[in-house]
Amino acid sequence: MAKRLFLHVGMPKCATTSIQAYLAAHADDLAARGLNYTFAPGEQIPEQGNASHLANALITGDTRRGWELLDYFLRPEGNVILSSEYLFGVSRGAVAEELITRIRQAGFDVCVICYFRRQDLWIESDYKQHVKSGADWRRGIVALLNERVEKQVLNYNAMLMNWARFVGHDNVLAVPLRPEQGPDYAVRRFLEALDVADMLPQGSAGPKHHNVSPPTGLIEPARYLKRAMLDRGISMSLVKQEVDRFFDVAPRLVRVPQRRFLLTHIRRQRLLRNCETSNAALARNFLGGIPAFDMVPEEDAPSEIPLGAEAAGILAAYHVDSQNNLFARGTIERGLGLLKRSVTALRVRN
């Protein structure tokens, strides 16, 4: 009987970190069940999957390094789990076919596992990650949306069809994520695919949330702050520190807008209409005809406020309150300094 290799390909911002954290924390338990989730020596990256370096090597064309890593993962007895959201991008390249061929030549059947979210919700999470991370992204969410549409990233059916060409439709597990699902759904569904669902029994404490995004109302001000600093030539490391500080301090200084979305309702409607055909094909090809999502976007009045004007107001309030706090802290520090010098003088005289 052939061994199995479970290839978890993302998507990004689809509970990938939570799944990978669970796999890493329970690697010994999985190994006892004949499932190997291991990292190559010196290759572990915090909060990333075990196949991150493999995927990056294949995407950047360093196939020599990529095949070396693959050979390492294929050595154990039993089944193997490889996970990286960067594998999502491998499907669009010619290297995907060679990847699957090499895995099969090593005696494995391949199962591709892919999670995804409704396109309007996914693009907002993708944009938040661009702003809060160390990525050099300076443009607004519409620019990112247009880029993702142009590159077919939001056509989930096309991406899965690429994998299906190499592994077959029956070996592609497509998992739509919806807001009403429980917090442990993504991990539980993954364990079901591995046939070890009993590792997370119903009613047990769910996995911890990972990579939680800041409030939606602070994303655009942070993007403006990031862009201004990068445009002035400030290093990305310092920019990232300041953006992190903004997300930490701003909720205590300003009134955070209660918007749920960055895109307006009309723009989200338009996006979902454009995705209707591909999502129908996704349901037909990979979900047994069951629609992946409710395609009616939620309305939210605070999300209709123009982002630019709102962000400007928040940054102005943040700047003023930050300066006031610095002034107050400086006054206190000066007072403490005077008090310390007075006490020292008294001690000298006495």
CSV table of C-alpha atoms in Angstrom, one decimal:
chain,number,residue,atom,x,y,z
A,1,MET,CA,0.0,0.0,0.0
A,2,ALA,CA,1.4,3.4,-1.0
A,3,LYS,CA,2.3,6.0,1.6
A,4,ARG,CA,0.5,9.3,1.5
A,5,LEU,CA,1.8,12.8,1.4
A,6,PHE,CA,-0.6,15.6,2.4
A,7,LEU,CA,0.4,18.8,0.7
A,8,HIS,CA,-1.2,21.7,2.5
A,9,VAL,CA,-1.0,24.7,0.1
A,10,GLY,CA,-2.7,27.5,2.0
A,11,MET,CA,-4.3,29.8,1.0
A,12,PRO,CA,-2.6,32.6,2.9
A,13,LYS,CA,-4.9,34.2,5.5
A,14,CYS,CA,-7.0,31.0,5.7
A,15,ALA,CA,-6.1,29.6,9.2
A,16,THR,CA,-2.7,28.5,7.9
A,17,THR,CA,-0.8,29.6,11.0
A,18,SER,CA,-3.3,28.0,13.3
A,19,ILE,CA,-3.1,24.7,11.5
A,20,GLN,CA,0.7,24.8,11.4
A,21,ALA,CA,1.0,25.7,15.1
A,22,TYR,CA,-1.2,22.7,16.0
A,23,LEU,CA,0.8,20.4,13.8
A,24,ALA,CA,4.1,21.6,15.3
A,25,ALA,CA,2.8,21.3,18.9
A,26,HIS,CA,1.5,17.8,18.3
A,27,ALA,CA,4.3,16.5,16.0
A,28,ASP,CA,5.1,13.6,18.4
A,29,ASP,CA,1.4,12.6,18.7
A,30,LEU,CA,1.1,12.6,14.9
A,31,ALA,CA,4.3,10.6,14.5
A,32,ALA,CA,2.8,8.0,16.8
A,33,ARG,CA,0.0,7.7,14.3
A,34,GLY,CA,2.4,7.3,11.4
A,35,LEU,CA,2.2,11.0,10.2
A,36,ASN,CA,5.5,12.8,9.9
A,37,TYR,CA,5.4,16.6,10.3
A,38,THR,CA,9.1,17.5,10.7
A,39,PHE,CA,11.4,20.4,9.9
A,40,ALA,CA,14.7,20.1,8.0
A,41,PRO,CA,17.6,20.9,10.3
A,42,GLY,CA,18.1,24.6,10.8
A,43,GLU,CA,15.1,25.4,8.6
A,44,GLN,CA,12.3,26.1,11.1
A,45,ILE,CA,10.8,29.6,10.9
A,46,PRO,CA,8.6,30.8,13.7
A,47,GLU,CA,4.8,30.7,12.8
A,48,GLN,CA,5.5,29.1,9.4
A,49,GLY,CA,5.0,25.6,8.0
A,50,ASN,CA,7.7,23.0,7.6
A,51,ALA,CA,7.7,23.4,3.8
A,52,SER,CA,8.3,27.2,3.7
A,53,HIS,CA,11.9,26.9,2.5
A,54,LEU,CA,11.0,24.2,0.0
A,55,ALA,CA,8.2,26.4,-1.5
A,56,ASN,CA,10.4,29.5,-1.6
A,57,ALA,CA,13.2,27.6,-3.3
A,58,LEU,CA,10.8,26.3,-6.0
A,59,ILE,CA,9.2,29.7,-6.5
A,60,THR,CA,12.5,31.5,-6.9
A,61,GLY,CA,14.0,28.9,-9.2
A,62,ASP,CA,16.5,27.4,-6.8
A,63,THR,CA,15.3,23.9,-7.7
A,64,ARG,CA,18.6,22.2,-6.5
A,65,ARG,CA,17.9,23.4,-3.0
A,66,GLY,CA,14.2,22.6,-3.4
A,67,TRP,CA,14.8,19.0,-4.4
A,68,GLU,CA,17.4,18.5,-1.6
A,69,LEU,CA,14.7,19.6,0.9
A,70,LEU,CA,12.1,17.4,-0.7
A,71,ASP,CA,14.4,14.4,-0.5
A,72,TYR,CA,14.8,15.0,3.2
A,73,PHE,CA,11.1,15.1,3.8
A,74,LEU,CA,10.5,11.9,1.8
A,75,ARG,CA,12.9,9.8,3.8
A,76,PRO,CA,10.7,8.7,6.8
A,77,GLU,CA,8.6,5.7,6.9
A,78,GLY,CA,4.9,6.4,7.1
A,79,ASN,CA,2.9,9.3,5.7
A,80,VAL,CA,4.2,12.8,5.4
A,81,ILE,CA,2.6,16.3,5.9
A,82,LEU,CA,4.1,19.3,4.1
A,83,SER,CA,2.6,22.7,4.8
A,84,SER,CA,3.3,26.2,3.5
A,85,GLU,CA,1.0,28.9,2.3
A,86,TYR,CA,3.8,29.7,-0.3
A,87,LEU,CA,3.0,26.4,-2.0
A,88,PHE,CA,-0.2,28.2,-3.2
A,89,GLY,CA,2.0,30.0,-5.7
A,90,VAL,CA,3.7,26.8,-6.9
A,91,SER,CA,0.6,25.6,-8.6
A,92,ARG,CA,0.9,28.3,-11.3
A,93,GLY,CA,4.4,27.2,-12.3
A,94,ALA,CA,5.8,24.4,-14.4
A,95,VAL,CA,7.7,23.1,-11.4
A,96,ALA,CA,4.4,21.8,-9.8
A,97,GLU,CA,4.3,18.9,-12.2
A,98,GLU,CA,7.9,17.9,-11.3
A,99,LEU,CA,7.2,18.3,-7.6
A,100,ILE,CA,4.3,15.8,-7.8
A,101,THR,CA,6.3,13.4,-10.1
A,102,ARG,CA,9.2,13.3,-7.6
A,103,ILE,CA,6.9,12.6,-4.7
A,104,ARG,CA,5.2,9.8,-6.6
A,105,GLN,CA,8.5,8.3,-7.6
A,106,ALA,CA,9.4,8.1,-3.9
A,107,GLY,CA,6.3,5.9,-3.4
A,108,PHE,CA,3.7,8.4,-2.2
A,109,ASP,CA,0.2,9.1,-3.3
A,110,VAL,CA,-0.5,12.9,-3.0
A,111,CYS,CA,-3.4,14.7,-1.5
A,112,VAL,CA,-3.6,18.5,-1.9
A,113,ILE,CA,-5.4,20.4,0.8
A,114,CYS,CA,-6.4,24.0,0.2
A,115,TYR,CA,-8.5,26.4,2.4
A,116,PHE,CA,-10.0,29.5,1.1
A,117,ARG,CA,-12.4,32.3,2.1
A,118,ARG,CA,-15.0,34.4,0.2
A,119,GLN,CA,-13.1,36.7,-2.1
A,120,ASP,CA,-14.1,40.0,-0.5
A,121,LEU,CA,-13.2,38.8,3.0
A,122,TRP,CA,-10.0,37.3,1.8
A,123,ILE,CA,-8.7,40.5,0.0
A,124,GLU,CA,-9.3,42.5,3.2
A,125,SER,CA,-7.2,40.1,5.3
A,126,ASP,CA,-4.6,40.1,2.6
A,127,TYR,CA,-4.4,43.9,2.6
A,128,LYS,CA,-4.2,44.0,6.4
A,129,GLN,CA,-1.2,41.6,6.2
A,130,HIS,CA,0.5,43.8,3.7
A,131,VAL,CA,0.1,46.9,5.9
A,132,LYS,CA,1.1,45.3,9.2
A,133,SER,CA,4.0,43.1,8.0
A,134,GLY,CA,7.4,44.1,6.7
A,135,ALA,CA,6.3,44.1,3.1
A,136,ASP,CA,7.1,47.2,1.1
A,137,TRP,CA,3.4,48.0,0.2
A,138,ARG,CA,2.4,51.6,-0.1
A,139,ARG,CA,-0.8,51.6,-2.2
A,140,GLY,CA,-4.4,51.3,-1.2
A,141,ILE,CA,-6.6,48.3,-1.1
A,142,VAL,CA,-8.1,48.8,-4.5
A,143,ALA,CA,-4.7,48.6,-6.1
A,144,LEU,CA,-4.1,45.3,-4.3
A,145,LEU,CA,-7.5,44.0,-5.3
A,146,ASN,CA,-6.8,44.9,-9.0
A,147,GLU,CA,-3.4,43.1,-8.8
A,148,ARG,CA,-4.9,40.0,-7.3
A,149,VAL,CA,-7.7,39.9,-9.9
A,150,GLU,CA,-5.2,40.4,-12.8
A,151,LYS,CA,-3.0,37.5,-11.5
A,152,GLN,CA,-6.1,35.2,-11.1
A,153,VAL,CA,-5.4,34.8,-7.3
A,154,LEU,CA,-9.2,35.1,-6.6
A,155,ASN,CA,-10.1,32.4,-9.1
A,156,TYR,CA,-9.9,29.5,-6.7
A,157,ASN,CA,-11.3,27.0,-9.2
A,158,ALA,CA,-8.5,27.8,-11.7
A,159,MET,CA,-5.8,27.3,-9.0
A,160,LEU,CA,-7.3,24.0,-7.8
A,161,MET,CA,-7.7,22.8,-11.4
A,162,ASN,CA,-4.0,23.3,-11.8
A,163,TRP,CA,-3.3,20.9,-8.9
A,164,ALA,CA,-6.0,18.5,-10.1
A,165,ARG,CA,-4.1,18.2,-13.4
A,166,PHE,CA,-1.3,16.5,-11.6
A,167,VAL,CA,-3.0,14.7,-8.7
A,168,GLY,CA,-6.6,14.1,-9.9
A,169,HIS,CA,-9.8,15.7,-8.7
A,170,ASP,CA,-10.4,13.1,-6.1
A,171,ASN,CA,-7.1,13.9,-4.5
A,172,VAL,CA,-7.8,17.6,-4.0
A,173,LEU,CA,-9.6,18.6,-0.8
A,174,ALA,CA,-11.1,22.1,-1.0
A,175,VAL,CA,-12.2,23.6,2.3
A,176,PRO,CA,-14.2,26.8,2.3
A,177,LEU,CA,-14.0,28.9,5.5
A,178,ARG,CA,-17.1,30.8,6.6
A,179,PRO,CA,-17.6,33.2,9.5
A,180,GLU,CA,-20.2,31.0,11.2
A,181,GLN,CA,-17.8,28.1,11.6
A,182,GLY,CA,-16.4,27.5,15.0
A,183,PRO,CA,-12.9,28.7,16.0
A,184,ASP,CA,-11.4,25.2,15.8
A,185,TYR,CA,-13.1,24.2,12.5
A,186,ALA,CA,-10.1,24.7,10.3
A,187,VAL,CA,-7.8,22.5,12.5
A,188,ARG,CA,-10.5,19.9,13.0
A,189,ARG,CA,-11.2,19.6,9.3
A,190,PHE,CA,-7.5,19.1,8.7
A,191,LEU,CA,-7.3,16.3,11.2
A,192,GLU,CA,-10.3,14.7,9.6
A,193,ALA,CA,-8.4,14.7,6.3
A,194,LEU,CA,-5.5,13.0,8.1
A,195,ASP,CA,-8.0,10.5,9.6
A,196,VAL,CA,-7.0,11.4,13.1
A,197,ALA,CA,-10.0,13.6,14.1
A,198,ASP,CA,-10.1,12.1,17.5
A,199,MET,CA,-6.9,14.1,18.4
A,200,LEU,CA,-9.3,17.1,18.8
A,201,PRO,CA,-12.5,15.7,20.3
A,202,GLN,CA,-15.8,17.6,20.0
A,203,GLY,CA,-16.2,19.9,23.0
A,204,SER,CA,-12.5,20.1,23.8
A,205,ALA,CA,-10.8,23.5,24.0
A,206,GLY,CA,-10.2,24.8,20.5
A,207,PRO,CA,-6.8,25.9,19.2
A,208,LYS,CA,-5.5,29.4,20.0
A,209,HIS,CA,-6.0,32.1,17.5
A,210,HIS,CA,-2.8,33.1,15.7
A,211,ASN,CA,-1.8,36.1,13.6
A,212,VAL,CA,-4.7,38.2,14.8
A,213,SER,CA,-5.2,41.4,12.8
A,214,PRO,CA,-5.4,44.9,14.4
A,215,PRO,CA,-8.8,46.7,14.3
A,216,THR,CA,-10.0,47.4,10.8
A,217,GLY,CA,-10.4,51.1,11.6
A,218,LEU,CA,-6.6,51.4,12.2
A,219,ILE,CA,-5.4,49.7,9.0
A,220,GLU,CA,-5.6,52.7,6.6
A,221,PRO,CA,-4.0,55.2,9.1
A,222,ALA,CA,-1.2,52.7,9.6
A,223,ARG,CA,-0.8,52.4,5.8
A,224,TYR,CA,-0.4,56.2,5.5
A,225,LEU,CA,2.1,56.2,8.3
A,226,LYS,CA,4.1,53.4,6.7
A,227,ARG,CA,4.0,55.0,3.2
A,228,ALA,CA,5.2,58.4,4.6
A,229,MET,CA,8.1,56.8,6.4
A,230,LEU,CA,9.2,54.6,3.5
A,231,ASP,CA,8.9,57.6,1.1
A,232,ARG,CA,11.4,59.4,3.3
A,233,GLY,CA,13.9,56.6,3.0
A,234,ILE,CA,13.5,55.2,6.6
A,235,SER,CA,14.6,51.6,6.9
A,236,MET,CA,11.9,48.9,6.9
A,237,SER,CA,12.9,47.6,10.3
A,238,LEU,CA,12.3,51.1,11.9
A,239,VAL,CA,9.1,51.5,9.9
A,240,LYS,CA,7.8,48.1,11.1
A,241,GLN,CA,8.6,49.1,14.7
A,242,GLU,CA,6.7,52.3,14.4
A,243,VAL,CA,3.7,50.6,12.7
A,244,ASP,CA,3.7,48.0,15.5
A,245,ARG,CA,3.8,50.8,18.1
A,246,PHE,CA,0.9,52.6,16.4
A,247,PHE,CA,-1.3,49.5,16.6
A,248,ASP,CA,-0.3,49.1,20.2
A,249,VAL,CA,-0.7,52.7,21.4
A,250,ALA,CA,-3.4,54.2,19.1
A,251,PRO,CA,-6.4,52.3,20.7
A,252,ARG,CA,-5.5,54.1,24.0
A,253,LEU,CA,-5.2,57.5,22.5
A,254,VAL,CA,-7.9,57.8,19.8
A,255,ARG,CA,-11.4,56.7,19.2
A,256,VAL,CA,-11.0,53.7,16.8
A,257,PRO,CA,-13.6,53.7,14.0
A,258,GLN,CA,-16.0,50.8,14.2
A,259,ARG,CA,-16.0,49.9,10.5
A,260,ARG,CA,-16.0,46.2,9.8
A,261,PHE,CA,-14.8,46.5,6.2
A,262,LEU,CA,-12.3,48.5,4.2
A,263,LEU,CA,-14.2,48.2,0.9
A,264,THR,CA,-17.6,49.7,0.4
A,265,HIS,CA,-20.7,47.6,0.0
A,266,ILE,CA,-21.0,48.4,-3.7
A,267,ARG,CA,-17.4,47.4,-4.4
A,268,ARG,CA,-17.8,44.2,-2.5
A,269,GLN,CA,-20.9,43.4,-4.4
A,270,ARG,CA,-19.2,44.1,-7.7
A,271,LEU,CA,-16.3,41.8,-6.7
A,272,LEU,CA,-18.5,38.9,-5.8
A,273,ARG,CA,-20.5,39.3,-9.0
A,274,ASN,CA,-17.3,39.0,-10.9
A,275,CYS,CA,-16.5,35.8,-9.0
A,276,GLU,CA,-19.8,34.1,-9.5
A,277,THR,CA,-18.8,32.0,-12.5
A,278,SER,CA,-15.5,30.8,-11.0
A,279,ASN,CA,-17.2,30.0,-7.7
A,280,ALA,CA,-19.9,28.1,-9.4
A,281,ALA,CA,-17.2,26.0,-11.2
A,282,LEU,CA,-15.5,25.6,-7.8
A,283,ALA,CA,-18.7,24.1,-6.3
A,284,ARG,CA,-19.2,21.9,-9.3
A,285,ASN,CA,-15.6,20.6,-9.6
A,286,PHE,CA,-14.6,20.3,-6.0
A,287,LEU,CA,-17.5,20.6,-3.6
A,288,GLY,CA,-20.1,18.2,-4.9
A,289,GLY,CA,-22.2,21.0,-6.3
A,290,ILE,CA,-22.6,22.7,-2.9
A,291,PRO,CA,-21.9,26.4,-3.0
A,292,ALA,CA,-18.8,27.5,-1.1
A,293,PHE,CA,-20.2,30.8,0.2
A,294,ASP,CA,-23.2,33.0,0.7
A,295,MET,CA,-22.5,35.4,-2.1
A,296,VAL,CA,-24.4,38.4,-0.5
A,297,PRO,CA,-22.0,40.7,1.3
A,298,GLU,CA,-23.0,42.1,4.6
A,299,GLU,CA,-24.0,45.8,4.9
A,300,ASP,CA,-22.2,48.0,7.5
A,301,ALA,CA,-22.9,51.7,7.7
A,302,PRO,CA,-19.5,52.7,9.3
A,303,SER,CA,-17.7,51.0,6.4
A,304,GLU,CA,-19.2,53.5,3.9
A,305,ILE,CA,-17.2,56.4,5.4
A,306,PRO,CA,-14.3,57.3,3.0
A,307,LEU,CA,-11.1,55.8,4.1
A,308,GLY,CA,-8.9,58.7,3.4
A,309,ALA,CA,-10.7,61.3,5.4
A,310,GLU,CA,-11.1,58.9,8.3
A,311,ALA,CA,-7.5,57.9,8.3
A,312,ALA,CA,-6.4,61.6,8.2
A,313,GLY,CA,-8.5,62.4,11.3
A,314,ILE,CA,-7.1,59.4,13.2
A,315,LEU,CA,-3.5,60.3,12.4
A,316,ALA,CA,-4.0,63.9,13.5
A,317,ALA,CA,-5.5,62.8,16.8
A,318,TYR,CA,-2.8,60.3,17.3
A,319,HIS,CA,-0.1,62.8,16.6
A,320,VAL,CA,-1.6,65.4,19.0
A,321,ASP,CA,-2.2,62.9,21.8
A,322,SER,CA,1.2,61.4,21.4
A,323,GLN,CA,2.8,64.9,21.7
A,324,ASN,CA,0.7,65.7,24.7
A,325,ASN,CA,1.8,62.4,26.4
A,326,LEU,CA,5.4,63.1,25.5
A,327,PHE,CA,5.0,66.6,27.0
A,328,ALA,CA,3.4,65.2,30.1
A,329,ARG,CA,6.0,62.5,30.5
A,330,GLY,CA,8.7,65.1,30.1
A,331,THR,CA,7.2,67.3,32.8
A,332,ILE,CA,7.0,64.4,35.2
A,333,GLU,CA,10.5,63.3,34.4
A,334,ARG,CA,11.8,66.8,35.0
A,335,GLY,CA,9.9,67.0,38.3
A,336,LEU,CA,11.3,63.6,39.4
A,337,GLY,CA,14.8,64.8,38.5
A,338,LEU,CA,14.4,68.0,40.6
A,339,LEU,CA,13.1,65.9,43.5
A,340,LYS,CA,16.0,63.4,43.2
A,341,ARG,CA,18.6,66.3,43.2
A,342,SER,CA,16.9,67.9,46.2
A,343,VAL,CA,17.0,64.7,48.2
A,344,THR,CA,20.7,64.2,47.2
A,345,ALA,CA,21.5,67.7,48.3
A,346,LEU,CA,19.8,67.2,51.7
A,347,ARG,CA,21.7,64.0,52.2
A,348,VAL,CA,25.0,65.8,51.5
A,349,ARG,CA,24.2,68.6,53.9
A,350,ASN,CA,23.1,66.1,56.6
